[in-house]
DNA sequence: AAAGAAAGTTAGTCTAATCTAATATTACTA
DNA sequence: TAGTAATATTAGATTAGACTAACTTTCTTT
């Protein structure tokens, strides 16, 4: 099972998955707009995806995901989502930064690391309240003031930059 | 302050910083070996770094970092270290995976996210023992068994794959 | 100090990913 | 349904980053 895609090509696949979830039908133009790339660039990428059996596409038609393409795309998209979650909900970075960073990070990261990250996010989310308050709130306090909150000290801390 | 480097060029700079810490003197061959790239590739990269005022290099000579190159390189290297720390010590991935993943992740990640990650790692490390045992051990238990350990249940869990 | 080995450079090629301009097809609308 | 607008494709250029082969310089060893 070779199938070596570049991270750029994976980006296209991920975008197709995302569009597919919303639109049911995906065209070159949609991808082009979403990714901010020219249509010829998209065309070229589609050809590569097609050659690798990840999409079906006949000239001037819609772009359909094959089963394989859907599987791989979902996997990539899952990494994306977990990263976003980690960046936004745990590190508490702002939305735009999280999106930008996730895109940079997600490719090439090993499956195992993603698995661990997923577990980690779950672990943190289900964390009991060890310090008399929510664990994540404690982190935000820590980030802001450089020290841990005293028992019962944490209220709401909104700090996004 | 423009100075737009590609992530590949940043990789070279980071390698130079790392070598510099150990060897005091850095040559093309060292970089080539460390990165597993040909010497001509390194030469080309050095030219770019040189044009951007990050290294001084005269033909057939050693490669010296300028002040600016050192500053930027250190910054990049710091991100690298914090990522490694997060991957290895918190997510508990094995050494090789951590190194590989850190390389993929580190470029393009925003300064703010790195700052938050640094704080996060510190926060976790200084975590009191809320569950009757070390927090990270609890995570490893959670990763392995999919549920939180009961009070006083966590011993050593070595699980690296 | 001369010869051979190691390191560094130059020249030229290749691939991936982008673009613009031009052309072709399909869709809309008057 | 004919004409225009939107979409898609092809052709061709550019850039970055890598390579090999060939050449030059420096180092080492006898």
CSV table of C-alpha atoms (C1' of nucleotides) in Angstrom, one decimal:
chain,number,residue,atom,x,y,z
A,1,UNK,CA,0.0,0.0,0.0
A,2,UNK,CA,2.3,2.7,-1.3
A,3,UNK,CA,0.3,5.9,-2.0
A,4,UNK,CA,2.6,8.7,-1.2
A,5,UNK,CA,1.0,12.0,-1.4
A,6,UNK,CA,2.6,15.3,-0.8
A,7,UNK,CA,1.2,17.5,1.9
A,8,UNK,CA,-0.1,19.9,-0.7
A,9,UNK,CA,-2.1,17.2,-2.4
A,10,UNK,CA,-3.5,16.2,1.0
A,11,UNK,CA,-4.6,19.7,1.5
A,12,UNK,CA,-6.7,19.5,-1.6
A,13,UNK,CA,-8.2,16.3,-0.4
A,14,UNK,CA,-9.0,17.7,2.9
A,15,UNK,CA,-10.7,20.7,1.3
A,16,UNK,CA,-12.8,18.4,-0.9
A,17,UNK,CA,-13.9,16.5,2.2
A,18,UNK,CA,-14.9,19.7,3.9
A,19,UNK,CA,-16.8,21.0,0.9
A,20,UNK,CA,-18.4,17.7,0.4
A,21,UNK,CA,-19.9,17.8,3.9
A,22,UNK,CA,-21.6,21.1,3.2
A,23,UNK,CA,-22.4,21.0,-0.5
A,24,UNK,CA,-22.8,17.4,-1.5
A,25,UNK,CA,-21.4,18.4,-4.9
A,26,UNK,CA,-17.9,19.8,-5.4
A,27,UNK,CA,-16.6,21.6,-8.3
A,28,UNK,CA,-13.2,23.0,-9.3
A,29,UNK,CA,-14.3,26.5,-8.6
A,30,UNK,CA,-15.3,25.7,-5.1
A,31,UNK,CA,-12.0,24.3,-4.2
A,32,UNK,CA,-10.2,27.1,-5.9
A,33,UNK,CA,-12.1,29.7,-3.9
A,34,UNK,CA,-11.8,27.9,-0.6
A,35,UNK,CA,-8.1,27.4,-0.9
A,36,UNK,CA,-7.4,30.8,-2.6
A,37,UNK,CA,-5.6,29.1,-5.5
A,38,UNK,CA,-6.1,29.3,-9.3
A,39,UNK,CA,-8.3,26.9,-11.1
A,40,UNK,CA,-5.5,25.5,-13.1
A,41,UNK,CA,-3.7,24.6,-9.9
A,42,UNK,CA,-6.8,22.8,-8.7
A,43,UNK,CA,-7.1,21.0,-12.0
A,44,UNK,CA,-3.6,19.8,-11.8
A,45,UNK,CA,-4.1,18.6,-8.2
A,46,UNK,CA,-7.3,16.8,-9.2
A,47,UNK,CA,-5.5,14.9,-11.8
A,48,UNK,CA,-3.0,13.7,-9.3
A,49,UNK,CA,-5.8,12.7,-6.9
A,50,UNK,CA,-7.5,11.0,-9.7
A,51,UNK,CA,-4.4,9.1,-10.8
A,52,UNK,CA,-4.1,7.9,-7.3
A,53,UNK,CA,-7.7,6.6,-7.2
A,54,UNK,CA,-8.9,9.1,-4.6
A,55,UNK,CA,-11.4,11.0,-6.7
A,56,UNK,CA,-13.4,10.4,-9.8
A,57,UNK,CA,-13.6,13.3,-12.2
A,58,UNK,CA,-14.6,13.5,-15.7
A,59,UNK,CA,-13.9,16.5,-17.8
A,60,UNK,CA,-16.1,19.5,-16.9
A,61,UNK,CA,-17.9,17.4,-14.3
A,62,UNK,CA,-18.3,17.2,-10.6
A,63,UNK,CA,-15.6,15.9,-8.4
A,64,UNK,CA,-16.5,12.7,-6.6
A,65,UNK,CA,-14.6,11.0,-3.8
A,66,UNK,CA,-13.9,7.3,-4.1
A,67,UNK,CA,-14.2,5.2,-1.1
A,68,UNK,CA,-10.5,5.3,-0.6
A,69,UNK,CA,-10.4,9.0,-1.0
A,70,UNK,CA,-13.1,9.4,1.6
A,71,UNK,CA,-11.3,7.2,4.0
A,72,UNK,CA,-8.0,9.0,3.7
A,73,UNK,CA,-9.6,12.4,3.6
A,74,UNK,CA,-11.6,11.7,6.8
A,75,UNK,CA,-8.4,10.7,8.5
A,76,UNK,CA,-6.7,13.9,7.5
A,77,UNK,CA,-9.7,15.9,8.5
A,78,UNK,CA,-9.8,14.2,11.9
A,79,UNK,CA,-6.3,15.2,12.6
A,80,UNK,CA,-7.2,18.7,11.6
A,81,UNK,CA,-10.2,18.8,14.0
A,82,UNK,CA,-8.3,17.4,16.9
A,83,UNK,CA,-5.5,19.9,16.4
A,84,UNK,CA,-8.0,22.7,16.3
A,85,UNK,CA,-9.6,21.5,19.4
A,86,UNK,CA,-6.3,21.3,21.2
A,87,UNK,CA,-5.2,24.7,20.0
A,88,UNK,CA,-8.5,26.4,20.7
A,89,UNK,CA,-9.9,24.7,23.7
A,90,UNK,CA,-6.8,23.7,25.6
A,91,UNK,CA,-4.1,26.2,24.6
A,92,UNK,CA,-6.9,28.8,24.2
A,93,UNK,CA,-5.5,30.4,21.1
A,94,UNK,CA,-7.9,32.5,19.1
A,95,UNK,CA,-9.8,31.1,16.2
A,96,UNK,CA,-7.8,32.5,13.3
A,97,UNK,CA,-4.5,31.5,14.8
A,98,UNK,CA,-5.7,28.0,15.6
A,99,UNK,CA,-6.9,27.5,12.0
A,100,UNK,CA,-3.7,28.8,10.6
A,101,UNK,CA,-1.5,26.8,12.9
A,102,UNK,CA,-3.5,23.6,12.4
A,103,UNK,CA,-2.9,23.7,8.7
A,104,UNK,CA,0.8,24.0,9.2
A,105,UNK,CA,1.0,21.3,11.8
A,106,UNK,CA,-1.3,18.6,10.5
A,107,UNK,CA,0.6,17.1,7.7
A,108,UNK,CA,3.3,14.6,8.4
A,109,UNK,CA,2.4,14.3,12.0
A,110,UNK,CA,2.4,10.7,12.7
A,111,UNK,CA,-0.8,8.7,13.3
A,112,UNK,CA,0.4,7.7,16.7
A,113,UNK,CA,0.9,11.2,17.8
A,114,UNK,CA,-2.5,12.1,16.6
A,115,UNK,CA,-4.0,9.2,18.6
A,116,UNK,CA,-2.2,10.4,21.7
A,117,UNK,CA,-3.3,13.9,21.1
A,118,UNK,CA,-6.9,12.8,20.8
A,119,UNK,CA,-6.5,10.9,24.1
A,120,UNK,CA,-4.9,13.9,25.7
A,121,UNK,CA,-7.6,16.2,24.7
A,122,UNK,CA,-10.2,13.8,26.1
A,123,UNK,CA,-8.2,13.4,29.2
A,124,UNK,CA,-8.0,17.1,29.9
A,125,UNK,CA,-11.6,17.6,29.2
A,126,UNK,CA,-12.7,14.9,31.6
A,127,UNK,CA,-10.3,16.1,34.2
A,128,UNK,CA,-11.9,16.4,37.6
A,129,UNK,CA,-11.5,19.6,39.4
A,130,UNK,CA,-8.3,19.1,41.3
A,131,UNK,CA,-7.6,22.6,42.2
A,132,UNK,CA,-11.0,23.6,43.4
A,133,UNK,CA,-11.8,24.8,39.9
A,134,UNK,CA,-11.7,23.8,36.3
A,135,UNK,CA,-8.3,22.6,35.2
A,136,UNK,CA,-8.3,24.6,32.0
A,137,UNK,CA,-9.3,27.7,33.8
A,138,UNK,CA,-6.3,27.1,36.0
A,139,UNK,CA,-4.1,27.0,33.0
A,140,UNK,CA,-5.5,30.2,31.7
A,141,UNK,CA,-4.8,31.8,35.0
A,142,UNK,CA,-1.3,30.3,34.9
A,143,UNK,CA,-0.7,31.7,31.4
A,144,UNK,CA,-1.9,35.1,32.3
A,145,UNK,CA,-0.2,35.5,35.7
A,146,UNK,CA,2.7,33.0,35.4
A,147,UNK,CA,1.6,31.2,38.6
A,148,UNK,CA,-1.0,28.8,39.7
A,149,UNK,CA,-4.2,30.1,41.2
A,150,UNK,CA,-4.8,29.6,44.8
A,151,UNK,CA,-7.6,27.3,45.8
A,152,UNK,CA,-11.0,28.7,44.9
A,153,UNK,CA,-9.5,31.6,43.1
A,154,UNK,CA,-10.2,30.9,39.6
A,155,UNK,CA,-13.2,32.6,38.0
A,156,UNK,CA,-13.6,33.4,34.4
A,157,UNK,CA,-10.5,34.4,32.6
A,158,UNK,CA,-10.9,35.4,29.1
A,159,UNK,CA,-7.6,36.0,27.4
A,160,UNK,CA,-7.2,35.2,23.8
A,161,UNK,CA,-4.1,36.9,22.6
B,1,UNK,CA,11.4,43.9,9.0
B,2,UNK,CA,10.6,41.7,6.1
B,3,UNK,CA,12.9,38.7,5.9
B,4,UNK,CA,10.7,35.9,4.6
B,5,UNK,CA,12.4,32.6,4.8
B,6,UNK,CA,11.0,29.3,3.6
B,7,UNK,CA,10.6,26.6,6.1
B,8,UNK,CA,13.3,24.6,4.4
B,9,UNK,CA,15.8,27.5,4.8
B,10,UNK,CA,14.8,27.7,8.4
B,11,UNK,CA,15.7,24.1,8.8
B,12,UNK,CA,19.2,24.8,7.6
B,13,UNK,CA,19.5,27.6,10.1
B,14,UNK,CA,18.2,25.4,12.9
B,15,UNK,CA,20.7,22.7,12.0
B,16,UNK,CA,23.5,25.3,12.0
B,17,UNK,CA,22.5,26.4,15.5
B,18,UNK,CA,22.4,22.9,16.8
B,19,UNK,CA,25.8,22.1,15.3
B,20,UNK,CA,27.2,25.3,16.6
B,21,UNK,CA,26.3,24.4,20.1
B,22,UNK,CA,28.4,21.2,19.9
B,23,UNK,CA,31.2,22.0,17.6
B,24,UNK,CA,31.9,25.7,17.7
B,25,UNK,CA,32.8,25.5,14.0
B,26,UNK,CA,30.4,24.5,11.3
B,27,UNK,CA,31.2,23.3,7.8
B,28,UNK,CA,29.1,22.4,4.8
B,29,UNK,CA,29.9,18.8,5.3
B,30,UNK,CA,28.5,18.8,8.8
B,31,UNK,CA,25.2,20.2,7.8
B,32,UNK,CA,25.0,17.9,4.8
B,33,UNK,CA,25.5,14.9,7.0
B,34,UNK,CA,23.2,16.0,9.8
B,35,UNK,CA,20.4,16.7,7.4
B,36,UNK,CA,21.0,13.9,5.0
B,37,UNK,CA,21.2,16.2,2.0
B,38,UNK,CA,23.9,16.6,-0.6
B,39,UNK,CA,26.6,19.2,-0.3
B,40,UNK,CA,25.4,21.2,-3.3
B,41,UNK,CA,22.0,21.6,-1.7
B,42,UNK,CA,23.6,22.9,1.5
B,43,UNK,CA,25.8,25.3,-0.6
B,44,UNK,CA,22.7,26.7,-2.2
B,45,UNK,CA,20.9,27.1,1.1
B,46,UNK,CA,24.0,28.8,2.6
B,47,UNK,CA,23.9,31.3,-0.2
B,48,UNK,CA,20.4,32.2,0.6
B,49,UNK,CA,21.1,32.5,4.3
B,50,UNK,CA,24.1,34.6,3.5
B,51,UNK,CA,22.1,36.9,1.2
B,52,UNK,CA,19.7,37.4,4.0
B,53,UNK,CA,22.4,38.4,6.4
B,54,UNK,CA,22.0,35.4,8.7
B,55,UNK,CA,25.4,33.8,8.2
B,56,UNK,CA,28.8,34.8,7.0
B,57,UNK,CA,30.5,32.5,4.7
B,58,UNK,CA,33.5,32.9,2.5
B,59,UNK,CA,34.4,30.3,-0.1
B,60,UNK,CA,35.8,27.1,1.3
B,61,UNK,CA,35.6,28.6,4.8
B,62,UNK,CA,33.6,28.0,7.9
B,63,UNK,CA,30.0,29.1,8.3
B,64,UNK,CA,29.5,31.7,11.0
B,65,UNK,CA,26.2,32.9,12.3
B,66,UNK,CA,25.6,36.7,12.3
B,67,UNK,CA,24.0,38.2,15.4
B,68,UNK,CA,20.7,38.2,13.5
B,69,UNK,CA,21.1,34.6,12.4
B,70,UNK,CA,21.8,33.6,15.9
B,71,UNK,CA,18.7,35.3,17.2
B,72,UNK,CA,16.4,33.9,14.7
B,73,UNK,CA,18.0,30.4,14.9
B,74,UNK,CA,17.6,30.4,18.6
B,75,UNK,CA,14.0,31.3,18.3
B,76,UNK,CA,13.4,28.5,15.9
B,77,UNK,CA,15.4,26.1,18.0
B,78,UNK,CA,13.4,27.0,21.1
B,79,UNK,CA,10.2,26.1,19.3
B,80,UNK,CA,11.7,22.8,18.4
B,81,UNK,CA,12.7,22.1,22.0
B,82,UNK,CA,9.4,22.9,23.4
B,83,UNK,CA,7.7,20.8,20.9
B,84,UNK,CA,9.9,17.9,21.6
B,85,UNK,CA,9.3,18.3,25.2
B,86,UNK,CA,5.5,18.3,24.7
B,87,UNK,CA,5.6,15.3,22.4
B,88,UNK,CA,8.0,13.3,24.5
B,89,UNK,CA,7.2,14.2,28.0
B,90,UNK,CA,3.6,15.0,27.9
B,91,UNK,CA,2.2,12.9,25.1
B,92,UNK,CA,4.8,10.4,25.8
B,93,UNK,CA,5.6,9.5,22.2
B,94,UNK,CA,8.8,7.7,21.5
B,95,UNK,CA,12.0,9.6,20.8
B,96,UNK,CA,12.1,9.0,17.0
B,97,UNK,CA,8.5,9.9,16.4
B,98,UNK,CA,8.9,13.0,18.5
B,99,UNK,CA,11.9,14.2,16.6
B,100,UNK,CA,10.2,13.5,13.3
B,101,UNK,CA,6.9,15.1,14.2
B,102,UNK,CA,8.6,18.2,15.7
B,103,UNK,CA,10.3,18.9,12.5
B,104,UNK,CA,7.0,18.7,10.6
B,105,UNK,CA,5.2,20.9,13.1
B,106,UNK,CA,7.6,23.6,14.0
B,107,UNK,CA,7.6,25.8,11.0
B,108,UNK,CA,4.8,28.2,10.5
B,109,UNK,CA,3.4,27.7,14.0
B,110,UNK,CA,2.7,31.1,15.3
B,111,UNK,CA,4.8,32.7,18.0
B,112,UNK,CA,1.8,33.1,20.2
B,113,UNK,CA,1.0,29.4,20.0
B,114,UNK,CA,4.5,28.5,20.9
B,115,UNK,CA,4.3,30.8,23.9
B,116,UNK,CA,1.1,29.1,25.0
B,117,UNK,CA,2.7,25.7,24.5
B,118,UNK,CA,5.6,26.7,26.6
B,119,UNK,CA,3.3,27.8,29.4
B,120,UNK,CA,1.3,24.7,29.0
B,121,UNK,CA,4.2,22.4,29.4
B,122,UNK,CA,5.3,24.3,32.5
B,123,UNK,CA,1.8,24.2,33.8
B,124,UNK,CA,1.6,20.4,33.4
B,125,UNK,CA,5.0,19.9,34.8
B,126,UNK,CA,4.2,21.8,37.9
B,127,UNK,CA,0.9,20.2,38.3
B,128,UNK,CA,0.2,19.1,41.9
B,129,UNK,CA,-0.9,15.6,42.3
B,130,UNK,CA,-4.6,16.0,42.1
B,131,UNK,CA,-5.5,12.4,41.7
B,132,UNK,CA,-3.3,10.9,44.3
B,133,UNK,CA,-0.6,10.3,41.8
B,134,UNK,CA,1.4,12.2,39.2
B,135,UNK,CA,-0.8,13.8,36.6
B,136,UNK,CA,1.2,12.6,33.6
B,137,UNK,CA,1.1,9.1,34.9
B,138,UNK,CA,-2.6,9.4,35.0
B,139,UNK,CA,-2.6,10.4,31.4
B,140,UNK,CA,-0.6,7.4,30.4
B,141,UNK,CA,-3.0,5.2,32.3
B,142,UNK,CA,-5.8,6.9,30.5
B,143,UNK,CA,-4.2,6.4,27.1
B,144,UNK,CA,-3.5,2.8,27.8
B,145,UNK,CA,-6.8,1.8,29.3
B,146,UNK,CA,-9.1,4.5,28.1
B,147,UNK,CA,-10.2,5.4,31.5
B,148,UNK,CA,-8.9,7.4,34.5
B,149,UNK,CA,-7.1,5.5,37.2
B,150,UNK,CA,-8.7,5.1,40.5
B,151,UNK,CA,-7.1,6.9,43.5
B,152,UNK,CA,-3.7,5.5,44.3
B,153,UNK,CA,-3.8,3.2,41.4
B,154,UNK,CA,-1.1,4.6,39.2
B,155,UNK,CA,2.3,3.0,39.2
B,156,UNK,CA,4.7,3.1,36.4
B,157,UNK,CA,3.3,2.7,33.0
B,158,UNK,CA,5.7,2.4,30.2
B,159,UNK,CA,4.0,2.4,26.9
B,160,UNK,CA,5.7,4.0,24.0
B,161,UNK,CA,4.0,2.8,20.9
C,1,DA,C1',56.6,19.0,-0.5
C,2,DA,C1',53.9,16.1,-3.6
C,3,DA,C1',50.1,13.0,-4.0
C,4,DG,C1',45.8,11.5,-2.8
C,5,DA,C1',41.7,12.2,0.0
C,6,DA,C1',38.2,15.1,1.7
C,7,DA,C1',35.5,19.0,1.4
C,8,DG,C1',33.4,22.7,-1.3
C,9,DT,C1',31.6,24.7,-5.5
C,10,DT,C1',29.6,25.1,-10.2
C,11,DA,C1',26.8,23.7,-13.9
C,12,DG,C1',23.0,21.6,-15.4
C,13,DT,C1',18.8,18.6,-14.8
C,14,DC,C1',14.5,17.2,-12.5
C,15,DT,C1',10.1,17.5,-10.0
C,16,DA,C1',6.3,19.8,-7.6
C,17,DA,C1',3.5,23.6,-7.2
C,18,DT,C1',2.2,27.6,-8.5
C,19,DC,C1',0.8,31.3,-11.9
C,20,DT,C1',-1.2,33.8,-16.5
C,21,DA,C1',-3.1,33.7,-20.9
C,22,DA,C1',-5.7,31.4,-24.2
C,23,DT,C1',-9.1,28.2,-25.4
C,24,DA,C1',-13.1,25.0,-24.7
C,25,DT,C1',-17.3,23.7,-22.6
C,26,DT,C1',-21.4,24.3,-20.0
C,27,DA,C1',-25.0,27.1,-17.9
C,28,DC,C1',-28.0,31.0,-17.6
C,29,DT,C1',-31.0,34.4,-19.4
C,30,DA,C1',-33.2,37.6,-22.3
D,1,DT,C1',-32.5,29.5,-28.9
D,2,DA,C1',-28.7,32.6,-29.4
D,3,DG,C1',-25.4,35.1,-26.8
D,4,DT,C1',-23.0,36.0,-22.8
D,5,DA,C1',-21.3,34.6,-18.3
D,6,DA,C1',-19.3,31.2,-15.6
D,7,DT,C1',-16.6,27.4,-15.2
D,8,DA,C1',-12.9,24.2,-16.7
D,9,DT,C1',-8.9,22.9,-19.2
D,10,DT,C1',-4.6,23.3,-21.7
D,11,DA,C1',-0.2,25.3,-22.7
D,12,DG,C1',3.6,27.5,-21.2
D,13,DA,C1',6.5,30.1,-17.7
D,14,DT,C1',8.5,30.5,-13.1
D,15,DT,C1',10.3,29.3,-8.6
D,16,DA,C1',12.2,26.5,-4.9
D,17,DG,C1',14.5,22.6,-3.6
D,18,DA,C1',16.6,18.7,-4.5
D,19,DC,C1',20.0,15.8,-7.3
D,20,DT,C1',24.5,14.0,-10.1
D,21,DA,C1',28.7,14.9,-12.4
D,22,DA,C1',32.6,17.4,-12.9
D,23,DC,C1',35.8,20.6,-11.3
D,24,DT,C1',38.5,23.3,-7.6
D,25,DT,C1',40.4,24.1,-3.2
D,26,DT,C1',42.1,22.6,1.1
D,27,DC,C1',43.8,19.2,4.2
D,28,DT,C1',46.5,15.1,5.4
D,29,DT,C1',49.8,11.8,5.1
D,30,DT,C1',53.8,9.9,3.8
